[in-house]
């Protein structure tokens, strides 16, 4: 029951993020910007829980220690943008999204390296 609801909420949130990113990418062209002006913006999903309705997104990294949260978020952002890259329709969108993905990949690598360095420093200190 609850796991299924959480999975549905996560799917809704992912779909929203992809739709929102596609709208942003479309807006990077003159025609896309114009189309966005005359279409309704993507609304975030509402999440149903067992007791109340909540508009908070599900926490994907509930079990991640706080020291790892920055690295986990960087990896999640990179992954989400890879999904956006796959849905790009024009060469211009793909090129723009690829630049963004490359930057996010580098950031994720830096965050993971920082985390590894902290771990090695902590082990040396013990």
PDB file of C-alpha atoms in Angstrom:
ATOM      1  CA  UNK A   1       0.000   0.000   0.000  1.00  0.00           C
ATOM      2  CA  UNK A   2       2.363   2.713   1.215  1.00  0.00           C
ATOM      3  CA  UNK A   3       5.278   1.548  -0.938  1.00  0.00           C
ATOM      4  CA  UNK A   4       3.049   1.544  -3.994  1.00  0.00           C
ATOM      5  CA  UNK A   5       1.856   5.063  -3.177  1.00  0.00           C
ATOM      6  CA  UNK A   6       5.458   6.227  -2.737  1.00  0.00           C
ATOM      7  CA  UNK A   7       6.370   4.670  -6.094  1.00  0.00           C
ATOM      8  CA  UNK A   8       3.429   6.421  -7.761  1.00  0.00           C
ATOM      9  CA  UNK A   9       4.413   9.725  -6.129  1.00  0.00           C
ATOM     10  CA  UNK A  10       7.992   9.305  -7.328  1.00  0.00           C
ATOM     11  CA  UNK A  11       6.777   8.526 -10.859  1.00  0.00           C
ATOM     12  CA  UNK A  12       4.541  11.628 -10.809  1.00  0.00           C
ATOM     13  CA  UNK A  13       7.417  13.789  -9.573  1.00  0.00           C
ATOM     14  CA  UNK A  14       9.780  12.435 -12.233  1.00  0.00           C
ATOM     15  CA  UNK A  15       7.204  13.045 -14.949  1.00  0.00           C
ATOM     16  CA  UNK A  16       6.672  16.596 -13.676  1.00  0.00           C
ATOM     17  CA  UNK A  17      10.427  17.315 -13.651  1.00  0.00           C
ATOM     18  CA  UNK A  18      10.825  15.946 -17.174  1.00  0.00           C
ATOM     19  CA  UNK A  19       7.851  17.960 -18.466  1.00  0.00           C
ATOM     20  CA  UNK A  20       9.141  21.083 -16.745  1.00  0.00           C
ATOM     21  CA  UNK A  21      12.649  20.595 -18.145  1.00  0.00           C
ATOM     22  CA  UNK A  22      11.262  20.014 -21.645  1.00  0.00           C
ATOM     23  CA  UNK A  23       9.320  23.281 -21.348  1.00  0.00           C
ATOM     24  CA  UNK A  24      12.455  25.135 -20.242  1.00  0.00           C
ATOM     25  CA  UNK A  25      14.465  23.666 -23.105  1.00  0.00           C
ATOM     26  CA  UNK A  26      11.722  24.488 -25.588  1.00  0.00           C
ATOM     27  CA  UNK A  27      11.770  28.049 -24.293  1.00  0.00           C
ATOM     28  CA  UNK A  28      15.402  28.407 -25.357  1.00  0.00           C
ATOM     29  CA  UNK A  29      14.324  28.900 -28.953  1.00  0.00           C
ATOM     30  CA  UNK A  30      12.289  31.802 -30.272  1.00  0.00           C
ATOM     31  CA  UNK A  31       9.470  29.548 -31.499  1.00  0.00           C
ATOM     32  CA  UNK A  32       9.515  27.545 -28.260  1.00  0.00           C
ATOM     33  CA  UNK A  33       9.433  30.687 -26.147  1.00  0.00           C
ATOM     34  CA  UNK A  34       6.458  31.888 -28.162  1.00  0.00           C
ATOM     35  CA  UNK A  35       4.711  28.505 -27.781  1.00  0.00           C
ATOM     36  CA  UNK A  36       5.327  28.600 -24.015  1.00  0.00           C
ATOM     37  CA  UNK A  37       3.715  32.039 -23.841  1.00  0.00           C
ATOM     38  CA  UNK A  38       0.427  30.606 -25.116  1.00  0.00           C
ATOM     39  CA  UNK A  39       0.366  27.305 -23.250  1.00  0.00           C
ATOM     40  CA  UNK A  40      -0.297  26.615 -19.612  1.00  0.00           C
ATOM     41  CA  UNK A  41       2.731  26.053 -17.387  1.00  0.00           C
ATOM     42  CA  UNK A  42       3.324  22.557 -16.028  1.00  0.00           C
ATOM     43  CA  UNK A  43       1.753  22.189 -12.582  1.00  0.00           C
ATOM     44  CA  UNK A  44       3.527  20.169  -9.885  1.00  0.00           C
ATOM     45  CA  UNK A  45       1.717  16.999  -8.872  1.00  0.00           C
ATOM     46  CA  UNK A  46      -0.114  16.641  -5.599  1.00  0.00           C
ATOM     47  CA  UNK A  47       0.862  13.648  -3.534  1.00  0.00           C
ATOM     48  CA  UNK A  48      -1.708  11.515  -1.808  1.00  0.00           C
ATOM     49  CA  UNK A  49      -0.748   9.862   1.452  1.00  0.00           C
ATOM     50  CA  UNK A  50      -2.650   7.546   3.727  1.00  0.00           C
ATOM     51  CA  UNK A  51      -3.803  10.410   5.961  1.00  0.00           C
ATOM     52  CA  UNK A  52      -3.572  13.713   4.096  1.00  0.00           C
ATOM     53  CA  UNK A  53      -2.719  15.239   0.756  1.00  0.00           C
ATOM     54  CA  UNK A  54       0.757  16.736   0.629  1.00  0.00           C
ATOM     55  CA  UNK A  55       2.512  18.768  -2.031  1.00  0.00           C
ATOM     56  CA  UNK A  56       5.978  17.792  -0.842  1.00  0.00           C
ATOM     57  CA  UNK A  57       7.996  15.599  -3.201  1.00  0.00           C
ATOM     58  CA  UNK A  58       9.048  12.202  -1.935  1.00  0.00           C
ATOM     59  CA  UNK A  59      12.518  12.044  -0.428  1.00  0.00           C
ATOM     60  CA  UNK A  60      14.556   9.786  -2.654  1.00  0.00           C
ATOM     61  CA  UNK A  61      17.547   9.751  -0.309  1.00  0.00           C
ATOM     62  CA  UNK A  62      15.915   9.171   3.072  1.00  0.00           C
ATOM     63  CA  UNK A  63      18.611   6.693   4.129  1.00  0.00           C
ATOM     64  CA  UNK A  64      21.613   8.747   2.984  1.00  0.00           C
ATOM     65  CA  UNK A  65      23.753  10.106   5.823  1.00  0.00           C
ATOM     66  CA  UNK A  66      23.777  13.916   5.984  1.00  0.00           C
ATOM     67  CA  UNK A  67      27.462  14.055   5.044  1.00  0.00           C
ATOM     68  CA  UNK A  68      26.586  12.337   1.751  1.00  0.00           C
ATOM     69  CA  UNK A  69      23.509  14.392   0.879  1.00  0.00           C
ATOM     70  CA  UNK A  70      25.314  16.904  -1.368  1.00  0.00           C
ATOM     71  CA  UNK A  71      26.920  14.144  -3.428  1.00  0.00           C
ATOM     72  CA  UNK A  72      23.636  12.212  -3.590  1.00  0.00           C
ATOM     73  CA  UNK A  73      21.780  15.309  -4.786  1.00  0.00           C
ATOM     74  CA  UNK A  74      24.427  15.992  -7.458  1.00  0.00           C
ATOM     75  CA  UNK A  75      24.095  12.444  -8.769  1.00  0.00           C
ATOM     76  CA  UNK A  76      20.284  12.682  -8.739  1.00  0.00           C
ATOM     77  CA  UNK A  77      20.385  15.975 -10.666  1.00  0.00           C
ATOM     78  CA  UNK A  78      22.740  14.487 -13.249  1.00  0.00           C
ATOM     79  CA  UNK A  79      20.509  11.440 -13.655  1.00  0.00           C
ATOM     80  CA  UNK A  80      17.381  13.579 -14.101  1.00  0.00           C
ATOM     81  CA  UNK A  81      19.088  15.687 -16.755  1.00  0.00           C
ATOM     82  CA  UNK A  82      20.195  12.575 -18.633  1.00  0.00           C
ATOM     83  CA  UNK A  83      16.523  11.664 -18.864  1.00  0.00           C
ATOM     84  CA  UNK A  84      15.774  15.136 -20.210  1.00  0.00           C
ATOM     85  CA  UNK A  85      18.581  14.741 -22.759  1.00  0.00           C
ATOM     86  CA  UNK A  86      16.969  11.556 -24.026  1.00  0.00           C
ATOM     87  CA  UNK A  87      13.701  13.401 -24.652  1.00  0.00           C
ATOM     88  CA  UNK A  88      15.238  16.344 -26.553  1.00  0.00           C
ATOM     89  CA  UNK A  89      13.745  16.721 -30.007  1.00  0.00           C
ATOM     90  CA  UNK A  90      16.022  19.154 -31.840  1.00  0.00           C
ATOM     91  CA  UNK A  91      19.775  19.270 -32.288  1.00  0.00           C
ATOM     92  CA  UNK A  92      19.874  22.655 -30.539  1.00  0.00           C
ATOM     93  CA  UNK A  93      18.049  21.229 -27.511  1.00  0.00           C
ATOM     94  CA  UNK A  94      20.351  18.206 -27.443  1.00  0.00           C
ATOM     95  CA  UNK A  95      23.478  20.354 -27.621  1.00  0.00           C
ATOM     96  CA  UNK A  96      22.250  22.668 -24.856  1.00  0.00           C
ATOM     97  CA  UNK A  97      21.188  19.796 -22.643  1.00  0.00           C
ATOM     98  CA  UNK A  98      24.463  17.955 -23.271  1.00  0.00           C
ATOM     99  CA  UNK A  99      26.418  20.988 -22.027  1.00  0.00           C
ATOM    100  CA  UNK A 100      24.242  21.038 -18.908  1.00  0.00           C
ATOM    101  CA  UNK A 101      24.672  17.281 -18.424  1.00  0.00           C
ATOM    102  CA  UNK A 102      28.450  17.541 -18.849  1.00  0.00           C
ATOM    103  CA  UNK A 103      28.569  20.254 -16.182  1.00  0.00           C
ATOM    104  CA  UNK A 104      26.384  18.225 -13.838  1.00  0.00           C
ATOM    105  CA  UNK A 105      28.544  15.143 -14.415  1.00  0.00           C
ATOM    106  CA  UNK A 106      31.655  17.118 -13.473  1.00  0.00           C
ATOM    107  CA  UNK A 107      29.921  18.452 -10.360  1.00  0.00           C
ATOM    108  CA  UNK A 108      28.814  14.954  -9.341  1.00  0.00           C
ATOM    109  CA  UNK A 109      32.376  13.684  -9.805  1.00  0.00           C
ATOM    110  CA  UNK A 110      33.731  16.552  -7.651  1.00  0.00           C
ATOM    111  CA  UNK A 111      31.197  15.889  -4.900  1.00  0.00           C
ATOM    112  CA  UNK A 112      31.990  12.179  -4.866  1.00  0.00           C
ATOM    113  CA  UNK A 113      35.735  12.888  -4.847  1.00  0.00           C
ATOM    114  CA  UNK A 114      35.264  15.290  -1.923  1.00  0.00           C
ATOM    115  CA  UNK A 115      33.280  12.642  -0.087  1.00  0.00           C
ATOM    116  CA  UNK A 116      35.979  10.026  -0.742  1.00  0.00           C
ATOM    117  CA  UNK A 117      38.667  12.442   0.436  1.00  0.00           C
ATOM    118  CA  UNK A 118      36.742  13.083   3.665  1.00  0.00           C
ATOM    119  CA  UNK A 119      36.423   9.346   4.220  1.00  0.00           C
ATOM    120  CA  UNK A 120      40.146   8.768   3.642  1.00  0.00           C
ATOM    121  CA  UNK A 121      41.035  11.640   5.978  1.00  0.00           C
ATOM    122  CA  UNK A 122      38.721  10.232   8.660  1.00  0.00           C
ATOM    123  CA  UNK A 123      40.274   6.763   8.286  1.00  0.00           C
ATOM    124  CA  UNK A 124      43.798   8.159   8.543  1.00  0.00           C
ATOM    125  CA  UNK A 125      42.826  10.063  11.679  1.00  0.00           C
ATOM    126  CA  UNK A 126      41.499   6.917  13.395  1.00  0.00           C
TER     127      UNK A 126
END
